[in-house]
mmCIF file of C-alpha atoms in Angstrom:
data_model
loop_
_atom_site.group_PDB
_atom_site.id
_atom_site.type_symbol
_atom_site.label_atom_id
_atom_site.label_comp_id
_atom_site.label_asym_id
_atom_site.label_seq_id
_atom_site.Cartn_x
_atom_site.Cartn_y
_atom_site.Cartn_z
ATOM 1 C CA MET A 1 168.959 48.095 99.713
ATOM 2 C CA ALA A 2 166.597 45.447 98.808
ATOM 3 C CA ARG A 3 165.878 43.163 95.921
ATOM 4 C CA VAL A 4 162.630 42.593 94.401
ATOM 5 C CA VAL A 5 162.280 40.036 91.740
ATOM 6 C CA VAL A 6 159.497 39.904 88.911
ATOM 7 C CA SER A 7 158.958 36.667 87.250
ATOM 8 C CA VAL A 8 157.074 37.015 83.983
ATOM 9 C CA MET A 9 155.709 33.806 82.160
ATOM 10 C CA PRO A 10 153.816 33.212 79.200
ATOM 11 C CA LYS A 11 150.177 32.269 80.171
ATOM 12 C CA PRO A 12 149.385 28.574 80.082
ATOM 13 C CA GLU A 13 147.202 28.982 77.071
ATOM 14 C CA ILE A 14 149.740 30.718 75.030
ATOM 15 C CA LEU A 15 152.142 28.793 72.631
ATOM 16 C CA ASP A 16 155.629 29.372 73.917
ATOM 17 C CA PRO A 17 157.997 28.632 71.007
ATOM 18 C CA GLN A 18 161.307 29.229 73.006
ATOM 19 C CA GLY A 19 160.077 26.604 75.376
ATOM 20 C CA LYS A 20 159.096 24.207 72.859
ATOM 21 C CA ALA A 21 162.505 24.644 71.292
ATOM 22 C CA VAL A 22 164.189 23.705 74.567
ATOM 23 C CA LEU A 23 162.074 20.785 74.923
ATOM 24 C CA GLY A 24 162.957 19.565 71.556
ATOM 25 C CA ALA A 25 166.587 19.984 72.033
ATOM 26 C CA LEU A 26 167.013 18.231 75.332
ATOM 27 C CA PRO A 27 166.676 14.533 74.044
ATOM 28 C CA ARG A 28 169.032 15.527 71.155
ATOM 29 C CA LEU A 29 171.445 16.485 74.009
ATOM 30 C CA GLY A 30 170.885 13.115 75.830
ATOM 31 C CA PHE A 31 168.561 14.585 78.397
ATOM 32 C CA SER A 32 165.336 12.686 79.181
ATOM 33 C CA GLY A 33 162.628 12.889 81.960
ATOM 34 C CA VAL A 34 161.489 16.478 81.084
ATOM 35 C CA SER A 35 157.893 16.668 79.721
ATOM 36 C CA GLU A 36 157.321 20.255 79.447
ATOM 37 C CA VAL A 37 159.511 23.521 79.310
ATOM 38 C CA ARG A 38 157.975 27.281 79.474
ATOM 39 C CA GLN A 39 160.469 30.114 78.950
ATOM 40 C CA GLY A 40 159.773 33.405 80.667
ATOM 41 C CA LYS A 41 161.760 36.510 81.965
ATOM 42 C CA ARG A 42 163.180 37.366 85.536
ATOM 43 C CA PHE A 43 163.813 41.013 86.353
ATOM 44 C CA GLU A 44 165.723 41.804 89.561
ATOM 45 C CA LEU A 45 165.104 45.306 90.832
ATOM 46 C CA GLU A 46 167.225 46.981 93.375
ATOM 47 C CA VAL A 47 165.178 49.388 95.428
ATOM 48 C CA ALA A 48 166.481 51.743 98.097
ATOM 49 C CA GLY A 49 165.328 51.229 101.596
ATOM 50 C CA GLU A 50 162.875 48.716 102.889
ATOM 51 C CA VAL A 51 160.583 46.979 100.941
ATOM 52 C CA THR A 52 157.053 48.474 102.186
ATOM 53 C CA PRO A 53 153.691 47.237 100.954
ATOM 54 C CA ALA A 54 153.924 50.667 98.978
ATOM 55 C CA VAL A 55 156.974 49.600 97.061
ATOM 56 C CA LEU A 56 155.388 46.466 96.249
ATOM 57 C CA ALA A 57 152.495 48.053 94.939
ATOM 58 C CA GLU A 58 154.559 50.303 92.898
ATOM 59 C CA VAL A 59 156.646 47.168 91.491
ATOM 60 C CA GLU A 60 153.282 45.497 90.775
ATOM 61 C CA LYS A 61 152.461 48.465 88.483
ATOM 62 C CA MET A 62 155.623 48.358 86.742
ATOM 63 C CA ALA A 63 155.300 44.572 86.153
ATOM 64 C CA GLU A 64 151.756 45.252 84.770
ATOM 65 C CA THR A 65 152.645 48.241 82.587
ATOM 66 C CA LEU A 66 156.338 47.707 81.542
ATOM 67 C CA LEU A 67 157.658 44.414 82.400
ATOM 68 C CA SER A 68 154.894 42.054 81.092
ATOM 69 C CA ASN A 69 151.991 42.085 78.668
ATOM 70 C CA PRO A 70 149.028 41.127 80.557
ATOM 71 C CA VAL A 71 147.367 39.926 77.669
ATOM 72 C CA ILE A 72 149.556 36.904 77.148
ATOM 73 C CA GLU A 73 151.850 36.858 80.297
ATOM 74 C CA ASN A 74 151.447 36.305 84.040
ATOM 75 C CA TYR A 75 153.807 37.789 86.574
ATOM 76 C CA VAL A 76 154.785 37.161 90.221
ATOM 77 C CA VAL A 77 156.515 39.722 92.175
ATOM 78 C CA SER A 78 158.521 38.553 95.124
ATOM 79 C CA VAL A 79 161.060 39.837 97.646
ATOM 80 C CA GLU A 80 164.502 38.129 97.622
ATOM 81 C CA ALA A 81 165.794 37.336 101.310
ATOM 82 C CA MET B 1 154.798 15.712 88.401
ATOM 83 C CA ALA B 2 157.029 18.352 89.853
ATOM 84 C CA ARG B 3 158.213 21.546 88.550
ATOM 85 C CA VAL B 4 161.916 22.660 88.664
ATOM 86 C CA VAL B 5 162.944 26.323 87.875
ATOM 87 C CA VAL B 6 166.177 27.572 86.415
ATOM 88 C CA SER B 7 166.879 31.205 86.768
ATOM 89 C CA VAL B 8 169.607 32.413 84.468
ATOM 90 C CA MET B 9 170.932 36.045 85.055
ATOM 91 C CA PRO B 10 173.703 37.863 83.364
ATOM 92 C CA LYS B 11 176.932 37.814 85.562
ATOM 93 C CA PRO B 12 177.298 41.060 87.542
ATOM 94 C CA GLU B 13 180.362 42.225 85.761
ATOM 95 C CA ILE B 14 178.323 41.845 82.312
ATOM 96 C CA LEU B 15 176.762 44.842 80.743
ATOM 97 C CA ASP B 16 173.022 44.122 80.724
ATOM 98 C CA PRO B 17 171.345 46.498 77.982
ATOM 99 C CA GLN B 18 167.986 45.234 78.356
ATOM 100 C CA GLY B 19 168.082 45.873 82.170
ATOM 101 C CA LYS B 20 169.514 49.321 81.331
ATOM 102 C CA ALA B 21 166.676 49.873 78.848
ATOM 103 C CA VAL B 22 164.041 49.058 81.727
ATOM 104 C CA LEU B 23 165.902 51.244 84.303
ATOM 105 C CA GLY B 24 165.872 54.108 81.808
ATOM 106 C CA ALA B 25 162.140 53.687 81.101
ATOM 107 C CA LEU B 26 160.875 53.683 84.676
ATOM 108 C CA PRO B 27 161.332 57.429 85.215
ATOM 109 C CA ARG B 28 159.680 58.139 81.960
ATOM 110 C CA LEU B 29 156.719 56.207 82.933
ATOM 111 C CA GLY B 30 156.536 58.070 86.432
ATOM 112 C CA PHE B 31 158.161 55.355 88.542
ATOM 113 C CA SER B 32 160.953 56.241 91.148
ATOM 114 C CA GLY B 33 162.955 54.345 93.628
ATOM 115 C CA VAL B 34 164.454 51.745 91.661
ATOM 116 C CA SER B 35 168.488 52.091 91.330
ATOM 117 C CA GLU B 36 169.133 48.921 89.092
ATOM 118 C CA VAL B 37 167.670 46.607 87.091
ATOM 119 C CA ARG B 38 168.949 43.149 85.621
ATOM 120 C CA GLN B 39 167.051 41.207 83.204
ATOM 121 C CA GLY B 40 167.524 37.392 82.739
ATOM 122 C CA LYS B 41 165.549 34.340 81.843
ATOM 123 C CA ARG B 42 163.294 31.863 83.729
ATOM 124 C CA PHE B 43 162.724 28.365 82.746
ATOM 125 C CA GLU B 44 160.154 26.104 84.245
ATOM 126 C CA LEU B 45 160.650 22.364 83.662
ATOM 127 C CA GLU B 46 157.847 19.704 84.335
ATOM 128 C CA VAL B 47 159.636 16.619 85.438
ATOM 129 C CA ALA B 48 157.904 13.194 85.729
ATOM 130 C CA GLY B 49 157.910 11.779 89.214
ATOM 131 C CA GLU B 50 159.813 12.971 92.444
ATOM 132 C CA VAL B 51 162.627 15.453 92.335
ATOM 133 C CA THR B 52 165.501 13.194 93.449
ATOM 134 C CA PRO B 53 169.094 14.482 93.774
ATOM 135 C CA ALA B 54 169.782 12.644 90.497
ATOM 136 C CA VAL B 55 167.178 14.701 88.599
ATOM 137 C CA LEU B 56 168.567 17.917 90.275
ATOM 138 C CA ALA B 57 171.887 16.945 89.036
ATOM 139 C CA GLU B 58 170.383 16.334 85.475
ATOM 140 C CA VAL B 59 168.825 19.716 85.396
ATOM 141 C CA GLU B 60 171.953 21.424 86.450
ATOM 142 C CA LYS B 61 173.621 20.013 83.637
ATOM 143 C CA MET B 62 170.937 21.112 81.309
ATOM 144 C CA ALA B 63 171.213 24.718 82.868
ATOM 145 C CA GLU B 64 175.079 24.660 82.205
ATOM 146 C CA THR B 65 174.946 23.180 78.623
ATOM 147 C CA LEU B 66 171.701 24.414 77.020
ATOM 148 C CA LEU B 67 169.863 27.002 79.213
ATOM 149 C CA SER B 68 172.757 29.400 80.025
ATOM 150 C CA ASN B 69 175.988 30.695 78.617
ATOM 151 C CA PRO B 70 178.265 29.931 81.742
ATOM 152 C CA VAL B 71 180.906 32.678 80.172
ATOM 153 C CA ILE B 72 178.416 35.411 80.823
ATOM 154 C CA GLU B 73 175.493 34.072 82.911
ATOM 155 C CA ASN B 74 174.914 32.640 86.197
ATOM 156 C CA TYR B 75 172.083 30.143 86.878
ATOM 157 C CA VAL B 76 170.240 28.907 89.862
ATOM 158 C CA VAL B 77 168.158 25.627 89.859
ATOM 159 C CA SER B 78 165.347 25.464 92.533
ATOM 160 C CA VAL B 79 162.324 23.236 93.201
ATOM 161 C CA GLU B 80 158.850 24.976 93.011
ATOM 162 C CA ALA B 81 156.663 23.920 95.837
#
């Protein structure tokens, strides 16, 4: 059993209202020093057996077709130790 | 300028309907080999200057009070290289 993580973030040129809302709330809560916040999604997938290149390629395809919208989002696939 | 990442995931004992929906969609799209999916949030925070222990402590507090709901979610703070 291995865990593969897919991180999905809005592309830099895409407006991120959720991130902006968090950024606006921080000073009201007394926090300072943060200049930008982006909010995205994190998927943790449990896959049976070892994480082979074939498994990673399959997860890449899942990320592209189901987990992200490639028009407005970037994704990164990584294996968790 | 440094980037600090806050990953927020539903606690293992908490039902995750979004993750279940993804898990159910995978076989319908022709994907196999995934036994569990959990969906959470990923925040990328740009902080000015270096990431000192004090900055990390501040981000931990943000994660606990604003970015996550500690009753149903766990969070992890990490620094991106």
